[in-house]
C-alpha cells in the first residue's frame, strides 16, 4: 500500500475524528437493532438415529459396506416423504401442510458412519423440538412397513434447554461484521470528503494567484516607464512660410 495514501487517510482521520467514531457506531447500533427487534429468531432441534448395519460378509466386505451406505441414503429419502410429514402433522395436530413441514426439515447422513441426523427449524423452540422428535419416532415405527426390517434406533432426542440461543440471527456476529463494515465505510467517506475539499480549494488558489499576479504586473510596468528616458518640452516652431501683414502707405505703394 502506498505510504502517501496511508498518511493521507491518517491525517483525514485526525481532522474528522467525529466521522471516524460516528460511522462505525451507527453501523453497530443498526445491526443490533435489526438483530434484536426486527428479525424474527429461528431455533433448531436435532435428533440422531442409528441404522444397524446388516450382516457383513467378510469375503466381500467392500460391497457389504457399500450396500449399507446405499440403504442409509434410502432411509434419508424416506424421512423426507409426504407420507412421513402427514403422519407427523396428524399426531401433533399441526396447522401446516406437508410441504411447509418438509421445507424446514433437514436430514444429514455420513459416508463413514451409520448415523442419520434430523434437524428441524422453527420460530418456536418448543415446536421445533416436538417436530424433530416426532419425525424420528414416526420413521423408526414405520420403517418395518417400508422395508420389512427393524434396524433403526433413536440415539438422541432433542431436549429443551433454558436460554436456548437462536441459530438466526446471531446478534454478536452481526454487530462484529457491522463494525468492520463501518470501518471500511468510514475510510471511503473520509477519502470522498477530502477529495471534495481539494476540488473546492483549487479554483480559490487560482483566483488568489491571479489577484497576486496583477499588482506585480502593474509594478513591473511602472518600473519600465520610470526607466525609459524622459524628453523635454518641444520648442514652438514657426511656420517657414509665414506672411507678414501688408502695410499701405500714402503713396498707394504696397510694401511687403
PDB file of C-alpha atoms in Angstrom:
ATOM      1  CA  UNK A   1       0.000   0.000   0.000  1.00  0.00           C
ATOM      2  CA  UNK A   2       1.259   3.482  -0.843  1.00  0.00           C
ATOM      3  CA  UNK A   3       2.723   5.290   2.151  1.00  0.00           C
ATOM      4  CA  UNK A   4       1.364   8.644   0.973  1.00  0.00           C
ATOM      5  CA  UNK A   5      -2.133   7.208   0.794  1.00  0.00           C
ATOM      6  CA  UNK A   6      -1.845   5.880   4.353  1.00  0.00           C
ATOM      7  CA  UNK A   7      -0.595   9.249   5.592  1.00  0.00           C
ATOM      8  CA  UNK A   8      -3.463  10.985   3.799  1.00  0.00           C
ATOM      9  CA  UNK A   9      -6.006   8.700   5.469  1.00  0.00           C
ATOM     10  CA  UNK A  10      -4.427   9.207   8.911  1.00  0.00           C
ATOM     11  CA  UNK A  11      -4.451  12.980   8.513  1.00  0.00           C
ATOM     12  CA  UNK A  12      -8.075  12.912   7.402  1.00  0.00           C
ATOM     13  CA  UNK A  13      -8.983  10.728  10.396  1.00  0.00           C
ATOM     14  CA  UNK A  14      -7.303  13.146  12.759  1.00  0.00           C
ATOM     15  CA  UNK A  15      -9.125  16.145  11.288  1.00  0.00           C
ATOM     16  CA  UNK A  16     -12.503  14.430  11.050  1.00  0.00           C
ATOM     17  CA  UNK A  17     -12.484  12.225  14.143  1.00  0.00           C
ATOM     18  CA  UNK A  18     -16.218  12.736  14.605  1.00  0.00           C
ATOM     19  CA  UNK A  19     -16.935  10.790  11.410  1.00  0.00           C
ATOM     20  CA  UNK A  20     -14.388   8.191  12.464  1.00  0.00           C
ATOM     21  CA  UNK A  21     -16.390   7.482  15.623  1.00  0.00           C
ATOM     22  CA  UNK A  22     -19.903   8.128  14.345  1.00  0.00           C
ATOM     23  CA  UNK A  23     -19.986   5.884  11.244  1.00  0.00           C
ATOM     24  CA  UNK A  24     -18.882   2.589  12.906  1.00  0.00           C
ATOM     25  CA  UNK A  25     -21.073   3.343  15.918  1.00  0.00           C
ATOM     26  CA  UNK A  26     -24.152   3.833  13.735  1.00  0.00           C
ATOM     27  CA  UNK A  27     -23.436   0.608  11.842  1.00  0.00           C
ATOM     28  CA  UNK A  28     -23.117  -1.396  15.064  1.00  0.00           C
ATOM     29  CA  UNK A  29     -26.278   0.146  16.527  1.00  0.00           C
ATOM     30  CA  UNK A  30     -28.206  -0.553  13.319  1.00  0.00           C
ATOM     31  CA  UNK A  31     -27.094  -4.191  13.250  1.00  0.00           C
ATOM     32  CA  UNK A  32     -28.006  -4.619  16.917  1.00  0.00           C
ATOM     33  CA  UNK A  33     -31.438  -3.062  16.414  1.00  0.00           C
ATOM     34  CA  UNK A  34     -32.182  -5.330  13.442  1.00  0.00           C
ATOM     35  CA  UNK A  35     -30.955  -8.437  15.256  1.00  0.00           C
ATOM     36  CA  UNK A  36     -32.866  -7.851  18.489  1.00  0.00           C
ATOM     37  CA  UNK A  37     -36.040  -6.015  17.430  1.00  0.00           C
ATOM     38  CA  UNK A  38     -36.719  -6.567  13.710  1.00  0.00           C
ATOM     39  CA  UNK A  39     -35.571 -10.040  12.637  1.00  0.00           C
ATOM     40  CA  UNK A  40     -37.574 -12.965  13.988  1.00  0.00           C
ATOM     41  CA  UNK A  41     -35.327 -15.513  15.744  1.00  0.00           C
ATOM     42  CA  UNK A  42     -35.220 -19.058  14.405  1.00  0.00           C
ATOM     43  CA  UNK A  43     -34.429 -22.101  16.576  1.00  0.00           C
ATOM     44  CA  UNK A  44     -33.334 -25.589  15.594  1.00  0.00           C
ATOM     45  CA  UNK A  45     -33.729 -29.007  17.209  1.00  0.00           C
ATOM     46  CA  UNK A  46     -31.709 -32.089  16.279  1.00  0.00           C
ATOM     47  CA  UNK A  47     -32.247 -35.813  16.800  1.00  0.00           C
ATOM     48  CA  UNK A  48     -29.893 -38.675  15.966  1.00  0.00           C
ATOM     49  CA  UNK A  49     -30.764 -42.153  14.701  1.00  0.00           C
ATOM     50  CA  UNK A  50     -28.565 -45.196  14.218  1.00  0.00           C
ATOM     51  CA  UNK A  51     -29.075 -47.609  11.358  1.00  0.00           C
ATOM     52  CA  UNK A  52     -27.977 -51.068  12.399  1.00  0.00           C
ATOM     53  CA  UNK A  53     -25.832 -52.478   9.622  1.00  0.00           C
ATOM     54  CA  UNK A  54     -26.818 -55.730   8.011  1.00  0.00           C
ATOM     55  CA  UNK A  55     -24.629 -58.784   8.339  1.00  0.00           C
ATOM     56  CA  UNK A  56     -21.274 -58.010   6.793  1.00  0.00           C
ATOM     57  CA  UNK A  57     -19.707 -60.580   4.545  1.00  0.00           C
ATOM     58  CA  UNK A  58     -16.050 -60.873   5.402  1.00  0.00           C
ATOM     59  CA  UNK A  59     -15.231 -62.225   1.965  1.00  0.00           C
ATOM     60  CA  UNK A  60     -16.905 -59.275   0.261  1.00  0.00           C
ATOM     61  CA  UNK A  61     -16.585 -56.589   2.911  1.00  0.00           C
ATOM     62  CA  UNK A  62     -16.414 -53.645   0.499  1.00  0.00           C
ATOM     63  CA  UNK A  63     -19.700 -54.475  -1.229  1.00  0.00           C
ATOM     64  CA  UNK A  64     -21.388 -55.071   2.109  1.00  0.00           C
ATOM     65  CA  UNK A  65     -20.376 -51.637   3.395  1.00  0.00           C
ATOM     66  CA  UNK A  66     -21.443 -50.045   0.117  1.00  0.00           C
ATOM     67  CA  UNK A  67     -24.875 -51.675   0.293  1.00  0.00           C
ATOM     68  CA  UNK A  68     -25.361 -50.400   3.847  1.00  0.00           C
ATOM     69  CA  UNK A  69     -24.452 -46.870   2.777  1.00  0.00           C
ATOM     70  CA  UNK A  70     -26.976 -47.069  -0.045  1.00  0.00           C
ATOM     71  CA  UNK A  71     -29.548 -48.235   2.485  1.00  0.00           C
ATOM     72  CA  UNK A  72     -28.871 -45.216   4.690  1.00  0.00           C
ATOM     73  CA  UNK A  73     -29.377 -42.876   1.728  1.00  0.00           C
ATOM     74  CA  UNK A  74     -32.670 -44.622   1.027  1.00  0.00           C
ATOM     75  CA  UNK A  75     -33.737 -44.077   4.623  1.00  0.00           C
ATOM     76  CA  UNK A  76     -32.838 -40.396   4.327  1.00  0.00           C
ATOM     77  CA  UNK A  77     -35.114 -40.049   1.304  1.00  0.00           C
ATOM     78  CA  UNK A  78     -37.956 -41.874   3.065  1.00  0.00           C
ATOM     79  CA  UNK A  79     -37.820 -39.478   6.020  1.00  0.00           C
ATOM     80  CA  UNK A  80     -38.474 -36.563   3.651  1.00  0.00           C
ATOM     81  CA  UNK A  81     -41.585 -38.019   2.017  1.00  0.00           C
ATOM     82  CA  UNK A  82     -45.087 -36.578   2.175  1.00  0.00           C
ATOM     83  CA  UNK A  83     -46.370 -39.690   3.941  1.00  0.00           C
ATOM     84  CA  UNK A  84     -43.983 -39.183   6.844  1.00  0.00           C
ATOM     85  CA  UNK A  85     -44.840 -35.468   7.004  1.00  0.00           C
ATOM     86  CA  UNK A  86     -48.578 -36.208   7.064  1.00  0.00           C
ATOM     87  CA  UNK A  87     -48.100 -38.720   9.865  1.00  0.00           C
ATOM     88  CA  UNK A  88     -46.229 -36.138  11.974  1.00  0.00           C
ATOM     89  CA  UNK A  89     -48.849 -33.455  11.270  1.00  0.00           C
ATOM     90  CA  UNK A  90     -51.662 -35.837  12.278  1.00  0.00           C
ATOM     91  CA  UNK A  91     -50.030 -36.876  15.544  1.00  0.00           C
ATOM     92  CA  UNK A  92     -49.087 -33.337  16.612  1.00  0.00           C
ATOM     93  CA  UNK A  93     -52.264 -31.754  15.167  1.00  0.00           C
ATOM     94  CA  UNK A  94     -50.292 -29.106  13.308  1.00  0.00           C
ATOM     95  CA  UNK A  95     -51.928 -26.439  11.170  1.00  0.00           C
ATOM     96  CA  UNK A  96     -49.451 -26.613   8.284  1.00  0.00           C
ATOM     97  CA  UNK A  97     -49.107 -28.501   5.039  1.00  0.00           C
ATOM     98  CA  UNK A  98     -46.638 -31.341   4.430  1.00  0.00           C
ATOM     99  CA  UNK A  99     -44.727 -29.109   2.023  1.00  0.00           C
ATOM    100  CA  UNK A 100     -44.281 -26.439   4.692  1.00  0.00           C
ATOM    101  CA  UNK A 101     -43.073 -29.017   7.207  1.00  0.00           C
ATOM    102  CA  UNK A 102     -40.609 -30.618   4.792  1.00  0.00           C
ATOM    103  CA  UNK A 103     -39.277 -27.209   3.786  1.00  0.00           C
ATOM    104  CA  UNK A 104     -37.921 -26.690   7.301  1.00  0.00           C
ATOM    105  CA  UNK A 105     -36.708 -30.267   7.744  1.00  0.00           C
ATOM    106  CA  UNK A 106     -33.085 -31.214   7.087  1.00  0.00           C
ATOM    107  CA  UNK A 107     -31.690 -34.756   7.014  1.00  0.00           C
ATOM    108  CA  UNK A 108     -27.948 -35.439   7.003  1.00  0.00           C
ATOM    109  CA  UNK A 109     -26.032 -38.676   6.525  1.00  0.00           C
ATOM    110  CA  UNK A 110     -22.365 -39.604   6.542  1.00  0.00           C
ATOM    111  CA  UNK A 111     -20.388 -41.867   4.229  1.00  0.00           C
ATOM    112  CA  UNK A 112     -18.222 -43.126   7.074  1.00  0.00           C
ATOM    113  CA  UNK A 113     -20.894 -43.923   9.658  1.00  0.00           C
ATOM    114  CA  UNK A 114     -24.407 -45.324  10.039  1.00  0.00           C
ATOM    115  CA  UNK A 115     -25.818 -42.207  11.696  1.00  0.00           C
ATOM    116  CA  UNK A 116     -28.778 -40.183  10.417  1.00  0.00           C
ATOM    117  CA  UNK A 117     -29.252 -36.667  11.812  1.00  0.00           C
ATOM    118  CA  UNK A 118     -32.664 -34.987  11.636  1.00  0.00           C
ATOM    119  CA  UNK A 119     -32.837 -31.208  12.198  1.00  0.00           C
ATOM    120  CA  UNK A 120     -35.952 -29.057  12.231  1.00  0.00           C
ATOM    121  CA  UNK A 121     -36.017 -25.241  12.413  1.00  0.00           C
ATOM    122  CA  UNK A 122     -38.898 -23.084  13.577  1.00  0.00           C
ATOM    123  CA  UNK A 123     -39.569 -19.741  15.228  1.00  0.00           C
ATOM    124  CA  UNK A 124     -40.906 -21.606  18.280  1.00  0.00           C
ATOM    125  CA  UNK A 125     -38.161 -23.625  20.024  1.00  0.00           C
ATOM    126  CA  UNK A 126     -40.620 -25.986  21.751  1.00  0.00           C
ATOM    127  CA  UNK A 127     -42.411 -26.740  18.492  1.00  0.00           C
ATOM    128  CA  UNK A 128     -39.100 -27.388  16.737  1.00  0.00           C
ATOM    129  CA  UNK A 129     -38.179 -29.928  19.428  1.00  0.00           C
ATOM    130  CA  UNK A 130     -41.556 -31.684  19.215  1.00  0.00           C
ATOM    131  CA  UNK A 131     -41.454 -31.982  15.429  1.00  0.00           C
ATOM    132  CA  UNK A 132     -37.845 -33.215  15.314  1.00  0.00           C
ATOM    133  CA  UNK A 133     -38.548 -35.912  17.917  1.00  0.00           C
ATOM    134  CA  UNK A 134     -41.801 -36.968  16.286  1.00  0.00           C
ATOM    135  CA  UNK A 135     -40.145 -37.323  12.868  1.00  0.00           C
ATOM    136  CA  UNK A 136     -37.584 -39.719  14.348  1.00  0.00           C
ATOM    137  CA  UNK A 137     -40.200 -41.713  16.254  1.00  0.00           C
ATOM    138  CA  UNK A 138     -42.538 -41.959  13.303  1.00  0.00           C
ATOM    139  CA  UNK A 139     -39.783 -43.149  10.995  1.00  0.00           C
ATOM    140  CA  UNK A 140     -38.466 -45.759  13.438  1.00  0.00           C
ATOM    141  CA  UNK A 141     -42.007 -47.092  13.897  1.00  0.00           C
ATOM    142  CA  UNK A 142     -42.885 -47.183  10.183  1.00  0.00           C
ATOM    143  CA  UNK A 143     -39.616 -48.458   8.757  1.00  0.00           C
ATOM    144  CA  UNK A 144     -40.866 -52.023   9.097  1.00  0.00           C
ATOM    145  CA  UNK A 145     -43.770 -51.183   6.783  1.00  0.00           C
ATOM    146  CA  UNK A 146     -41.452 -49.647   4.195  1.00  0.00           C
ATOM    147  CA  UNK A 147     -38.501 -52.043   4.186  1.00  0.00           C
ATOM    148  CA  UNK A 148     -39.745 -55.021   6.212  1.00  0.00           C
ATOM    149  CA  UNK A 149     -36.838 -54.568   8.610  1.00  0.00           C
ATOM    150  CA  UNK A 150     -36.440 -53.192  12.079  1.00  0.00           C
ATOM    151  CA  UNK A 151     -32.928 -51.800  12.168  1.00  0.00           C
ATOM    152  CA  UNK A 152     -33.390 -48.130  13.186  1.00  0.00           C
ATOM    153  CA  UNK A 153     -32.805 -46.967  16.728  1.00  0.00           C
ATOM    154  CA  UNK A 154     -33.122 -43.452  18.151  1.00  0.00           C
ATOM    155  CA  UNK A 155     -29.867 -42.494  19.840  1.00  0.00           C
ATOM    156  CA  UNK A 156     -30.502 -38.905  20.961  1.00  0.00           C
ATOM    157  CA  UNK A 157     -33.704 -36.903  21.140  1.00  0.00           C
ATOM    158  CA  UNK A 158     -33.941 -33.121  21.169  1.00  0.00           C
ATOM    159  CA  UNK A 159     -34.421 -31.570  24.594  1.00  0.00           C
ATOM    160  CA  UNK A 160     -35.405 -28.090  25.643  1.00  0.00           C
ATOM    161  CA  UNK A 161     -32.769 -26.096  27.470  1.00  0.00           C
ATOM    162  CA  UNK A 162     -33.315 -22.813  29.240  1.00  0.00           C
ATOM    163  CA  UNK A 163     -31.753 -19.934  27.398  1.00  0.00           C
ATOM    164  CA  UNK A 164     -31.610 -21.617  24.003  1.00  0.00           C
ATOM    165  CA  UNK A 165     -29.897 -19.356  21.527  1.00  0.00           C
ATOM    166  CA  UNK A 166     -31.369 -18.958  18.054  1.00  0.00           C
ATOM    167  CA  UNK A 167     -29.497 -20.141  15.004  1.00  0.00           C
ATOM    168  CA  UNK A 168     -30.603 -16.952  13.247  1.00  0.00           C
ATOM    169  CA  UNK A 169     -29.932 -14.128  13.728  1.00  0.00           C
ATOM    170  CA  UNK A 170     -26.692 -14.034  15.699  1.00  0.00           C
ATOM    171  CA  UNK A 171     -26.544 -10.514  17.195  1.00  0.00           C
ATOM    172  CA  UNK A 172     -22.889 -10.567  18.263  1.00  0.00           C
ATOM    173  CA  UNK A 173     -21.721 -11.835  14.883  1.00  0.00           C
ATOM    174  CA  UNK A 174     -23.887  -9.322  13.048  1.00  0.00           C
ATOM    175  CA  UNK A 175     -22.602  -6.417  15.137  1.00  0.00           C
ATOM    176  CA  UNK A 176     -18.993  -7.514  14.657  1.00  0.00           C
ATOM    177  CA  UNK A 177     -19.443  -7.633  10.894  1.00  0.00           C
ATOM    178  CA  UNK A 178     -21.211  -4.261  11.014  1.00  0.00           C
ATOM    179  CA  UNK A 179     -18.253  -2.766  12.893  1.00  0.00           C
ATOM    180  CA  UNK A 180     -15.808  -3.960  10.224  1.00  0.00           C
ATOM    181  CA  UNK A 181     -18.135  -2.682   7.509  1.00  0.00           C
ATOM    182  CA  UNK A 182     -18.361   0.653   9.341  1.00  0.00           C
ATOM    183  CA  UNK A 183     -14.561   0.982   9.351  1.00  0.00           C
ATOM    184  CA  UNK A 184     -14.407   0.382   5.593  1.00  0.00           C
ATOM    185  CA  UNK A 185     -17.261   2.813   5.007  1.00  0.00           C
ATOM    186  CA  UNK A 186     -15.554   5.387   7.243  1.00  0.00           C
ATOM    187  CA  UNK A 187     -12.354   5.271   5.159  1.00  0.00           C
ATOM    188  CA  UNK A 188     -14.347   5.640   1.926  1.00  0.00           C
ATOM    189  CA  UNK A 189     -16.288   8.617   3.290  1.00  0.00           C
ATOM    190  CA  UNK A 190     -13.112  10.311   4.534  1.00  0.00           C
ATOM    191  CA  UNK A 191     -11.431   9.923   1.139  1.00  0.00           C
ATOM    192  CA  UNK A 192     -14.535  11.266  -0.603  1.00  0.00           C
ATOM    193  CA  UNK A 193     -14.777  14.277   1.726  1.00  0.00           C
ATOM    194  CA  UNK A 194     -11.077  15.066   1.342  1.00  0.00           C
ATOM    195  CA  UNK A 195     -11.350  14.808  -2.439  1.00  0.00           C
ATOM    196  CA  UNK A 196     -14.285  17.240  -2.492  1.00  0.00           C
ATOM    197  CA  UNK A 197     -12.398  19.650  -0.240  1.00  0.00           C
ATOM    198  CA  UNK A 198      -9.360  19.514  -2.529  1.00  0.00           C
ATOM    199  CA  UNK A 199     -11.509  20.184  -5.601  1.00  0.00           C
ATOM    200  CA  UNK A 200     -13.096  23.227  -3.941  1.00  0.00           C
ATOM    201  CA  UNK A 201      -9.717  24.664  -2.936  1.00  0.00           C
ATOM    202  CA  UNK A 202      -8.180  24.576  -6.427  1.00  0.00           C
ATOM    203  CA  UNK A 203     -10.265  27.398  -8.047  1.00  0.00           C
ATOM    204  CA  UNK A 204      -9.748  29.558  -4.985  1.00  0.00           C
ATOM    205  CA  UNK A 205      -5.994  29.126  -5.190  1.00  0.00           C
ATOM    206  CA  UNK A 206      -6.001  30.026  -8.868  1.00  0.00           C
ATOM    207  CA  UNK A 207      -8.062  33.107  -8.143  1.00  0.00           C
ATOM    208  CA  UNK A 208      -5.699  34.175  -5.392  1.00  0.00           C
ATOM    209  CA  UNK A 209      -2.665  33.643  -7.612  1.00  0.00           C
ATOM    210  CA  UNK A 210      -4.207  35.793 -10.351  1.00  0.00           C
ATOM    211  CA  UNK A 211      -5.047  38.539  -7.874  1.00  0.00           C
ATOM    212  CA  UNK A 212      -1.495  38.460  -6.554  1.00  0.00           C
ATOM    213  CA  UNK A 213      -0.057  38.488 -10.070  1.00  0.00           C
ATOM    214  CA  UNK A 214      -1.951  41.619 -11.176  1.00  0.00           C
ATOM    215  CA  UNK A 215      -0.210  44.023  -8.714  1.00  0.00           C
ATOM    216  CA  UNK A 216       3.130  42.546  -9.675  1.00  0.00           C
ATOM    217  CA  UNK A 217       2.481  43.172 -13.357  1.00  0.00           C
ATOM    218  CA  UNK A 218       1.416  46.745 -12.633  1.00  0.00           C
ATOM    219  CA  UNK A 219       4.583  47.341 -10.603  1.00  0.00           C
ATOM    220  CA  UNK A 220       6.733  45.952 -13.424  1.00  0.00           C
ATOM    221  CA  UNK A 221       5.000  48.217 -15.938  1.00  0.00           C
ATOM    222  CA  UNK A 222       5.581  51.262 -13.719  1.00  0.00           C
ATOM    223  CA  UNK A 223       9.263  50.365 -13.336  1.00  0.00           C
ATOM    224  CA  UNK A 224       9.614  50.120 -17.107  1.00  0.00           C
ATOM    225  CA  UNK A 225       8.047  53.538 -17.548  1.00  0.00           C
ATOM    226  CA  UNK A 226      10.354  55.075 -14.968  1.00  0.00           C
ATOM    227  CA  UNK A 227      13.444  53.541 -16.561  1.00  0.00           C
ATOM    228  CA  UNK A 228      12.677  54.998 -20.005  1.00  0.00           C
ATOM    229  CA  UNK A 229      14.466  58.392 -20.827  1.00  0.00           C
ATOM    230  CA  UNK A 230      12.264  61.423 -20.410  1.00  0.00           C
ATOM    231  CA  UNK A 231      12.120  64.028 -23.218  1.00  0.00           C
ATOM    232  CA  UNK A 232      11.918  67.762 -22.543  1.00  0.00           C
ATOM    233  CA  UNK A 233       9.189  70.030 -23.938  1.00  0.00           C
ATOM    234  CA  UNK A 234       9.361  70.579 -27.665  1.00  0.00           C
ATOM    235  CA  UNK A 235      10.096  74.231 -28.718  1.00  0.00           C
ATOM    236  CA  UNK A 236       7.366  76.056 -30.505  1.00  0.00           C
ATOM    237  CA  UNK A 237       8.186  76.135 -34.193  1.00  0.00           C
ATOM    238  CA  UNK A 238       7.193  78.872 -36.507  1.00  0.00           C
ATOM    239  CA  UNK A 239       5.981  78.071 -39.977  1.00  0.00           C
ATOM    240  CA  UNK A 240       8.605  78.635 -42.622  1.00  0.00           C
ATOM    241  CA  UNK A 241       6.289  80.407 -44.997  1.00  0.00           C
ATOM    242  CA  UNK A 242       4.573  82.921 -42.833  1.00  0.00           C
ATOM    243  CA  UNK A 243       3.468  86.139 -44.489  1.00  0.00           C
ATOM    244  CA  UNK A 244       3.748  89.411 -42.715  1.00  0.00           C
ATOM    245  CA  UNK A 245       0.757  91.664 -42.797  1.00  0.00           C
ATOM    246  CA  UNK A 246       0.678  94.169 -45.641  1.00  0.00           C
ATOM    247  CA  UNK A 247       1.254  97.863 -44.919  1.00  0.00           C
ATOM    248  CA  UNK A 248      -0.326 100.520 -47.090  1.00  0.00           C
ATOM    249  CA  UNK A 249       1.371 103.970 -47.393  1.00  0.00           C
ATOM    250  CA  UNK A 250       0.066 107.174 -48.615  1.00  0.00           C
ATOM    251  CA  UNK A 251       1.644 106.779 -51.996  1.00  0.00           C
ATOM    252  CA  UNK A 252      -0.502 103.811 -52.726  1.00  0.00           C
ATOM    253  CA  UNK A 253       2.509 101.523 -52.753  1.00  0.00           C
ATOM    254  CA  UNK A 254       2.299  98.235 -51.353  1.00  0.00           C
ATOM    255  CA  UNK A 255       5.297  97.139 -49.308  1.00  0.00           C
ATOM    256  CA  UNK A 256       5.798  93.758 -48.338  1.00  0.00           C
TER     257      UNK A 256
END
